[in-house]
Amino acid sequence: SNHLAQYPLAVYSHGLTGIAAIYSYQALNLAASGTVVLMVDHTDRSAVATRRRDSTHLLYDPKPVTDIYMKGKEVEYVRKRRAQTQHRVEECLSALSCLKSLNHGNIPDLASVGVSFVGKLDTTDVTLMGHSFGGCTVLSAAAQRP
């Protein structure tokens, strides 16, 4: 048959102080069942450390948000957390968009090692997943882009 397998997609969002690597067990299990999984390391300083492209790191920094809460400014605290969640949502949706684009064209890094997803992804079968703050993130993402 000339029909190519269509692989479902998943985007995973880590919890507060997490990083993608600590959820690799879940990702590997999904991948073993034929799902293409993209793990997001968020850049909102909610990860214990996020490596940048230049090999420097963004480190976890709860101080700006928790200081507000500790001062009893709950409304401002909620606004800050919502802004942080929105940042994470945008990262997940951007990651999903990039993942879907692999169905239409190769990128040099993958092509150089003989990997191509062109025509192989089921872009209608998408799962957004997350743990703790990641769960909040993907629920918010799903509400914004059902």
PDB file of C-alpha atoms in Angstrom:
ATOM      1  CA  SER A   1       0.000   0.000   0.000  1.00  0.00           C
ATOM      2  CA  ASN A   2       1.154   3.552  -0.750  1.00  0.00           C
ATOM      3  CA  HIS A   3      -0.657   4.888   2.317  1.00  0.00           C
ATOM      4  CA  LEU A   4       1.773   6.300   4.871  1.00  0.00           C
ATOM      5  CA  ALA A   5       1.118   5.825   8.570  1.00  0.00           C
ATOM      6  CA  GLN A   6      -0.279   8.937  10.193  1.00  0.00           C
ATOM      7  CA  TYR A   7       1.194   9.508  13.642  1.00  0.00           C
ATOM      8  CA  PRO A   8      -0.775  11.394  16.308  1.00  0.00           C
ATOM      9  CA  LEU A   9       0.846  14.368  18.042  1.00  0.00           C
ATOM     10  CA  ALA A  10       1.325  15.276  21.703  1.00  0.00           C
ATOM     11  CA  VAL A  11       2.748  18.381  23.356  1.00  0.00           C
ATOM     12  CA  TYR A  12       3.757  18.042  27.020  1.00  0.00           C
ATOM     13  CA  SER A  13       4.054  20.935  29.492  1.00  0.00           C
ATOM     14  CA  HIS A  14       6.055  20.427  32.692  1.00  0.00           C
ATOM     15  CA  GLY A  15       4.963  21.421  36.169  1.00  0.00           C
ATOM     16  CA  LEU A  16       6.376  24.129  38.409  1.00  0.00           C
ATOM     17  CA  THR A  17      10.125  23.511  38.982  1.00  0.00           C
ATOM     18  CA  GLY A  18      10.012  20.679  36.475  1.00  0.00           C
ATOM     19  CA  ILE A  19      11.832  20.241  33.182  1.00  0.00           C
ATOM     20  CA  ALA A  20      10.910  18.134  30.187  1.00  0.00           C
ATOM     21  CA  ALA A  21      13.553  15.517  30.997  1.00  0.00           C
ATOM     22  CA  ILE A  22      11.877  14.403  34.230  1.00  0.00           C
ATOM     23  CA  TYR A  23       8.777  13.447  32.243  1.00  0.00           C
ATOM     24  CA  SER A  24      10.717  11.402  29.697  1.00  0.00           C
ATOM     25  CA  TYR A  25       9.136   8.153  30.950  1.00  0.00           C
ATOM     26  CA  GLN A  26       5.688   9.374  29.890  1.00  0.00           C
ATOM     27  CA  ALA A  27       7.018  10.690  26.576  1.00  0.00           C
ATOM     28  CA  LEU A  28       8.839   7.463  25.763  1.00  0.00           C
ATOM     29  CA  ASN A  29       5.718   5.419  26.469  1.00  0.00           C
ATOM     30  CA  LEU A  30       3.670   7.609  24.155  1.00  0.00           C
ATOM     31  CA  ALA A  31       6.355   7.476  21.472  1.00  0.00           C
ATOM     32  CA  ALA A  32       6.551   3.681  21.762  1.00  0.00           C
ATOM     33  CA  SER A  33       2.857   3.554  20.910  1.00  0.00           C
ATOM     34  CA  GLY A  34       3.399   5.662  17.770  1.00  0.00           C
ATOM     35  CA  THR A  35       2.765   9.199  19.013  1.00  0.00           C
ATOM     36  CA  VAL A  36       5.144  12.010  18.075  1.00  0.00           C
ATOM     37  CA  VAL A  37       5.829  13.844  21.346  1.00  0.00           C
ATOM     38  CA  LEU A  38       7.245  17.326  21.814  1.00  0.00           C
ATOM     39  CA  MET A  39       8.305  18.220  25.360  1.00  0.00           C
ATOM     40  CA  VAL A  40       8.395  21.937  26.167  1.00  0.00           C
ATOM     41  CA  ASP A  41      10.963  23.431  28.545  1.00  0.00           C
ATOM     42  CA  HIS A  42       9.255  26.683  29.493  1.00  0.00           C
ATOM     43  CA  THR A  43      11.132  29.981  29.562  1.00  0.00           C
ATOM     44  CA  ASP A  44       8.997  31.739  32.190  1.00  0.00           C
ATOM     45  CA  ARG A  45      11.434  30.758  34.968  1.00  0.00           C
ATOM     46  CA  SER A  46       9.052  28.069  36.247  1.00  0.00           C
ATOM     47  CA  ALA A  47      11.536  25.327  35.323  1.00  0.00           C
ATOM     48  CA  VAL A  48      14.391  24.531  37.684  1.00  0.00           C
ATOM     49  CA  ALA A  49      16.657  25.519  34.779  1.00  0.00           C
ATOM     50  CA  THR A  50      16.080  26.023  31.063  1.00  0.00           C
ATOM     51  CA  ARG A  51      19.034  25.901  28.696  1.00  0.00           C
ATOM     52  CA  ARG A  52      19.056  28.645  26.086  1.00  0.00           C
ATOM     53  CA  ARG A  53      20.408  28.213  22.575  1.00  0.00           C
ATOM     54  CA  ASP A  54      23.619  30.017  23.602  1.00  0.00           C
ATOM     55  CA  SER A  55      24.095  27.386  26.387  1.00  0.00           C
ATOM     56  CA  THR A  56      23.340  29.840  29.193  1.00  0.00           C
ATOM     57  CA  HIS A  57      20.499  28.979  31.575  1.00  0.00           C
ATOM     58  CA  LEU A  58      17.347  30.606  32.858  1.00  0.00           C
ATOM     59  CA  LEU A  59      17.032  29.550  36.492  1.00  0.00           C
ATOM     60  CA  TYR A  60      13.879  29.057  38.531  1.00  0.00           C
ATOM     61  CA  ASP A  61      12.878  32.300  40.194  1.00  0.00           C
ATOM     62  CA  PRO A  62       9.726  32.259  42.307  1.00  0.00           C
ATOM     63  CA  LYS A  63      10.600  35.476  44.140  1.00  0.00           C
ATOM     64  CA  PRO A  64       8.723  38.063  42.030  1.00  0.00           C
ATOM     65  CA  VAL A  65       5.461  36.115  42.206  1.00  0.00           C
ATOM     66  CA  THR A  66       5.698  34.726  45.747  1.00  0.00           C
ATOM     67  CA  ASP A  67       6.755  38.089  47.195  1.00  0.00           C
ATOM     68  CA  ILE A  68       3.483  39.556  45.948  1.00  0.00           C
ATOM     69  CA  TYR A  69       1.513  36.722  47.521  1.00  0.00           C
ATOM     70  CA  MET A  70       3.375  36.990  50.835  1.00  0.00           C
ATOM     71  CA  LYS A  71       2.511  40.696  50.996  1.00  0.00           C
ATOM     72  CA  GLY A  72      -1.188  39.766  50.836  1.00  0.00           C
ATOM     73  CA  LYS A  73      -1.698  41.156  47.338  1.00  0.00           C
ATOM     74  CA  GLU A  74      -3.763  38.227  46.105  1.00  0.00           C
ATOM     75  CA  VAL A  75      -5.374  39.998  43.151  1.00  0.00           C
ATOM     76  CA  GLU A  76      -1.957  41.064  41.829  1.00  0.00           C
ATOM     77  CA  TYR A  77      -0.625  37.550  42.509  1.00  0.00           C
ATOM     78  CA  VAL A  78      -3.412  36.005  40.419  1.00  0.00           C
ATOM     79  CA  ARG A  79      -2.717  38.470  37.594  1.00  0.00           C
ATOM     80  CA  LYS A  80       0.989  37.558  37.612  1.00  0.00           C
ATOM     81  CA  ARG A  81       0.245  33.820  37.600  1.00  0.00           C
ATOM     82  CA  ARG A  82      -2.238  34.258  34.761  1.00  0.00           C
ATOM     83  CA  ALA A  83       0.359  36.195  32.762  1.00  0.00           C
ATOM     84  CA  GLN A  84       2.857  33.423  33.463  1.00  0.00           C
ATOM     85  CA  THR A  85       0.321  30.826  32.354  1.00  0.00           C
ATOM     86  CA  GLN A  86      -0.338  32.788  29.156  1.00  0.00           C
ATOM     87  CA  HIS A  87       3.401  32.842  28.401  1.00  0.00           C
ATOM     88  CA  ARG A  88       3.475  29.061  28.788  1.00  0.00           C
ATOM     89  CA  VAL A  89       0.318  28.685  26.647  1.00  0.00           C
ATOM     90  CA  GLU A  90       1.962  30.644  23.853  1.00  0.00           C
ATOM     91  CA  GLU A  91       5.025  28.399  24.053  1.00  0.00           C
ATOM     92  CA  CYS A  92       2.871  25.252  23.832  1.00  0.00           C
ATOM     93  CA  LEU A  93       0.806  26.559  20.931  1.00  0.00           C
ATOM     94  CA  SER A  94       3.946  27.691  19.128  1.00  0.00           C
ATOM     95  CA  ALA A  95       5.498  24.258  19.697  1.00  0.00           C
ATOM     96  CA  LEU A  96       2.357  22.612  18.312  1.00  0.00           C
ATOM     97  CA  SER A  97       2.418  24.871  15.264  1.00  0.00           C
ATOM     98  CA  CYS A  98       6.064  23.984  14.621  1.00  0.00           C
ATOM     99  CA  LEU A  99       5.328  20.291  15.080  1.00  0.00           C
ATOM    100  CA  LYS A 100       2.445  20.464  12.600  1.00  0.00           C
ATOM    101  CA  SER A 101       4.647  22.282  10.079  1.00  0.00           C
ATOM    102  CA  LEU A 102       6.926  19.225   9.947  1.00  0.00           C
ATOM    103  CA  ASN A 103       4.099  17.508   8.060  1.00  0.00           C
ATOM    104  CA  HIS A 104       4.683  19.895   5.146  1.00  0.00           C
ATOM    105  CA  GLY A 105       8.442  20.396   5.020  1.00  0.00           C
ATOM    106  CA  ASN A 106      11.732  19.160   6.391  1.00  0.00           C
ATOM    107  CA  ILE A 107      14.057  21.181   8.555  1.00  0.00           C
ATOM    108  CA  PRO A 108      17.803  20.929   7.905  1.00  0.00           C
ATOM    109  CA  ASP A 109      18.726  19.390  11.288  1.00  0.00           C
ATOM    110  CA  LEU A 110      16.333  16.474  10.780  1.00  0.00           C
ATOM    111  CA  ALA A 111      16.982  16.090   7.059  1.00  0.00           C
ATOM    112  CA  SER A 112      20.737  15.896   7.682  1.00  0.00           C
ATOM    113  CA  VAL A 113      20.200  12.692   9.669  1.00  0.00           C
ATOM    114  CA  GLY A 114      17.644  11.249   7.263  1.00  0.00           C
ATOM    115  CA  VAL A 115      14.523  12.002   9.315  1.00  0.00           C
ATOM    116  CA  SER A 116      11.381  13.286   7.651  1.00  0.00           C
ATOM    117  CA  PHE A 117       7.853  13.658   8.988  1.00  0.00           C
ATOM    118  CA  VAL A 118       6.473  15.065   5.720  1.00  0.00           C
ATOM    119  CA  GLY A 119       3.022  13.585   5.145  1.00  0.00           C
ATOM    120  CA  LYS A 120       3.342  11.270   8.150  1.00  0.00           C
ATOM    121  CA  LEU A 121       1.663  13.294  10.908  1.00  0.00           C
ATOM    122  CA  ASP A 122      -2.022  13.236  11.770  1.00  0.00           C
ATOM    123  CA  THR A 123      -2.444  16.917  12.547  1.00  0.00           C
ATOM    124  CA  THR A 124      -6.090  16.328  13.465  1.00  0.00           C
ATOM    125  CA  ASP A 125      -5.164  13.946  16.307  1.00  0.00           C
ATOM    126  CA  VAL A 126      -3.497  16.235  18.836  1.00  0.00           C
ATOM    127  CA  THR A 127      -3.159  15.811  22.582  1.00  0.00           C
ATOM    128  CA  LEU A 128      -1.980  18.551  24.921  1.00  0.00           C
ATOM    129  CA  MET A 129      -0.692  17.086  28.182  1.00  0.00           C
ATOM    130  CA  GLY A 130       0.836  18.454  31.341  1.00  0.00           C
ATOM    131  CA  HIS A 131       1.548  17.875  34.997  1.00  0.00           C
ATOM    132  CA  SER A 132       0.424  20.305  37.712  1.00  0.00           C
ATOM    133  CA  PHE A 133       1.149  23.828  36.382  1.00  0.00           C
ATOM    134  CA  GLY A 134       1.589  22.124  33.008  1.00  0.00           C
ATOM    135  CA  GLY A 135      -1.973  20.812  33.305  1.00  0.00           C
ATOM    136  CA  CYS A 136      -3.207  24.343  33.917  1.00  0.00           C
ATOM    137  CA  THR A 137      -1.152  25.465  30.921  1.00  0.00           C
ATOM    138  CA  VAL A 138      -2.573  22.941  28.462  1.00  0.00           C
ATOM    139  CA  LEU A 139      -6.167  23.402  29.657  1.00  0.00           C
ATOM    140  CA  SER A 140      -5.751  27.129  29.034  1.00  0.00           C
ATOM    141  CA  ALA A 141      -4.205  26.399  25.620  1.00  0.00           C
ATOM    142  CA  ALA A 142      -7.097  24.107  24.682  1.00  0.00           C
ATOM    143  CA  ALA A 143      -9.599  26.798  25.730  1.00  0.00           C
ATOM    144  CA  GLN A 144      -7.836  29.318  23.508  1.00  0.00           C
ATOM    145  CA  ARG A 145      -7.491  27.054  20.501  1.00  0.00           C
ATOM    146  CA  PRO A 146     -10.078  24.264  20.664  1.00  0.00           C
TER     147      PRO A 146
END
